[in-house]
Amino acid sequence: MRALWATRAAGVVLAATAMIPLGTQAVQAAPATPVTATGAAHAQPSVLAIDYVAVVKAAYAAYQAYAASQALTLEEATQQILSAIDSAKSEILSHIDQVATADARACARQAVIDFADITRFTTDTLQAFARDTTGCVTRIESLLSAVSDKAAADQLGFAVNAVGPISLVARARAGFDTAGLKGTLVNTHNTIVAKLDPVCVTVTVREPGPVRPIVEEQITCTAYNGNYGWDARIVSPGPAGPPIDVNALKTTAAAGTSWLAAKAVLPTLQS
């Protein structure tokens, strides 16, 4: 065991192609990535310039604070959503511009741009805007259900993350019911989570030890874009290490994707 962890301390891991016997089976070692002091390793994700997840959570939470508990007035909720969207508008529009489907890209971009003037809308304009943004959400839901390309699904996820709270508050200001839209958003975010869920693989590695072989469990979770989270624990000899937090590995792997935001807002939408 001392030899194994001494190797780790030097920042060396087994090569990704190394095959180590375990009984009658062969297992693949962990990716060749620098290892931290705790044995955890991960690929460097593409980090957004702003905390996109925090922005989206704040927008949905503001609407929910109005709708569920009246902790905010409708005007206060509107202002908080406006502030959240405005704080990340360039990043949001950048992701929307990558949506492959032209009509979904156009309706999402228009919703974000027009939303800045929502407090100035006439009644007729507000009602039209509420219907248009609702149509945008339902269009994206339909596309997400049909699309097989995960990169395309990811960009659609970013688009609906932004349009969702805009449409909710627009319908509320117009005096329209929001229950159907909210249910659609729950279904849409569940689809994002399912389509972009990182894939986790567990392997068991056996290495020579001073007395008995050292058996190690390794888990790698990989997002669709190749980013991954990795961690390991000693299983034997001696007491096994604490269980590996698979959710934490998925979060590392999915950094910079719409999966994180969808996971973050679902509890708010379902409350």
XYZ file of C-alpha atoms in Angstrom, residues 54-159:
106
model
C -26.389 30.255 -10.388
C -28.006 32.617 -12.892
C -30.600 30.072 -13.989
C -31.336 28.981 -10.419
C -31.837 32.601 -9.366
C -34.276 33.225 -12.197
C -36.436 30.184 -11.481
C -36.229 30.752 -7.712
C -37.484 34.317 -8.133
C -40.544 33.138 -10.044
C -41.195 30.372 -7.540
C -40.905 32.804 -4.619
C -43.768 34.731 -6.182
C -45.912 31.812 -7.347
C -45.566 29.389 -4.444
C -45.314 31.538 -1.344
C -45.894 35.159 -2.360
C -42.543 35.920 -0.726
C -42.005 38.259 -3.676
C -44.511 40.417 -5.507
C -44.839 39.853 -9.233
C -42.943 43.087 -9.858
C -40.131 42.020 -7.514
C -39.912 38.611 -9.167
C -39.826 40.251 -12.594
C -36.984 42.556 -11.560
C -34.962 39.686 -10.096
C -35.373 37.616 -13.265
C -34.465 40.649 -15.381
C -31.316 41.145 -13.291
C -30.355 37.473 -13.531
C -30.817 37.320 -17.307
C -29.074 40.649 -17.846
C -26.043 39.534 -15.800
C -25.373 36.746 -18.275
C -27.037 37.994 -21.449
C -23.981 37.776 -23.694
C -23.201 34.218 -22.557
C -26.852 33.175 -22.910
C -27.095 34.601 -26.427
C -23.783 32.975 -27.348
C -25.174 29.550 -26.447
C -28.479 30.259 -28.190
C -26.580 31.170 -31.371
C -25.173 27.619 -31.410
C -28.638 26.013 -31.553
C -28.774 24.149 -34.840
C -32.512 24.498 -35.471
C -33.247 27.932 -36.925
C -36.739 28.497 -35.518
C -35.743 27.437 -31.995
C -32.656 29.632 -32.180
C -34.711 32.598 -33.411
C -37.487 32.315 -30.829
C -35.049 31.895 -27.920
C -32.918 34.860 -29.015
C -36.006 37.035 -29.475
C -37.320 36.077 -26.023
C -34.084 37.087 -24.297
C -33.804 40.368 -26.224
C -37.469 41.382 -25.859
C -37.604 40.474 -22.182
C -35.581 43.577 -21.287
C -38.639 45.707 -22.158
C -41.335 43.573 -20.511
C -42.305 46.281 -18.004
C -43.087 48.630 -20.933
C -45.317 46.232 -22.873
C -48.926 47.081 -23.534
C -51.477 44.454 -22.574
C -51.731 43.164 -26.139
C -47.956 43.048 -26.574
C -47.512 41.288 -23.228
C -50.080 38.634 -24.086
C -48.470 38.039 -27.483
C -45.044 37.806 -25.845
C -46.350 35.291 -23.299
C -47.790 33.108 -26.055
C -44.653 33.409 -28.184
C -42.314 32.392 -25.359
C -44.609 29.504 -24.424
C -44.488 28.337 -28.034
C -40.702 28.595 -27.926
C -40.530 26.335 -24.864
C -42.857 23.735 -26.380
C -40.889 23.801 -29.645
C -37.645 23.155 -27.799
C -39.302 20.368 -25.787
C -40.338 18.670 -29.028
C -36.873 19.038 -30.551
C -35.163 17.703 -27.434
C -37.337 14.612 -27.492
C -36.391 13.899 -31.106
C -32.729 14.934 -31.314
C -30.083 12.229 -31.032
C -26.970 14.404 -31.213
C -25.959 15.235 -27.643
C -24.138 18.441 -28.533
C -27.345 19.684 -30.188
C -29.349 18.627 -27.129
C -26.918 20.529 -24.917
C -27.419 23.801 -26.787
C -31.190 23.327 -26.763
C -30.853 22.828 -23.022
C -29.103 26.170 -22.631
C -31.827 27.830 -24.691
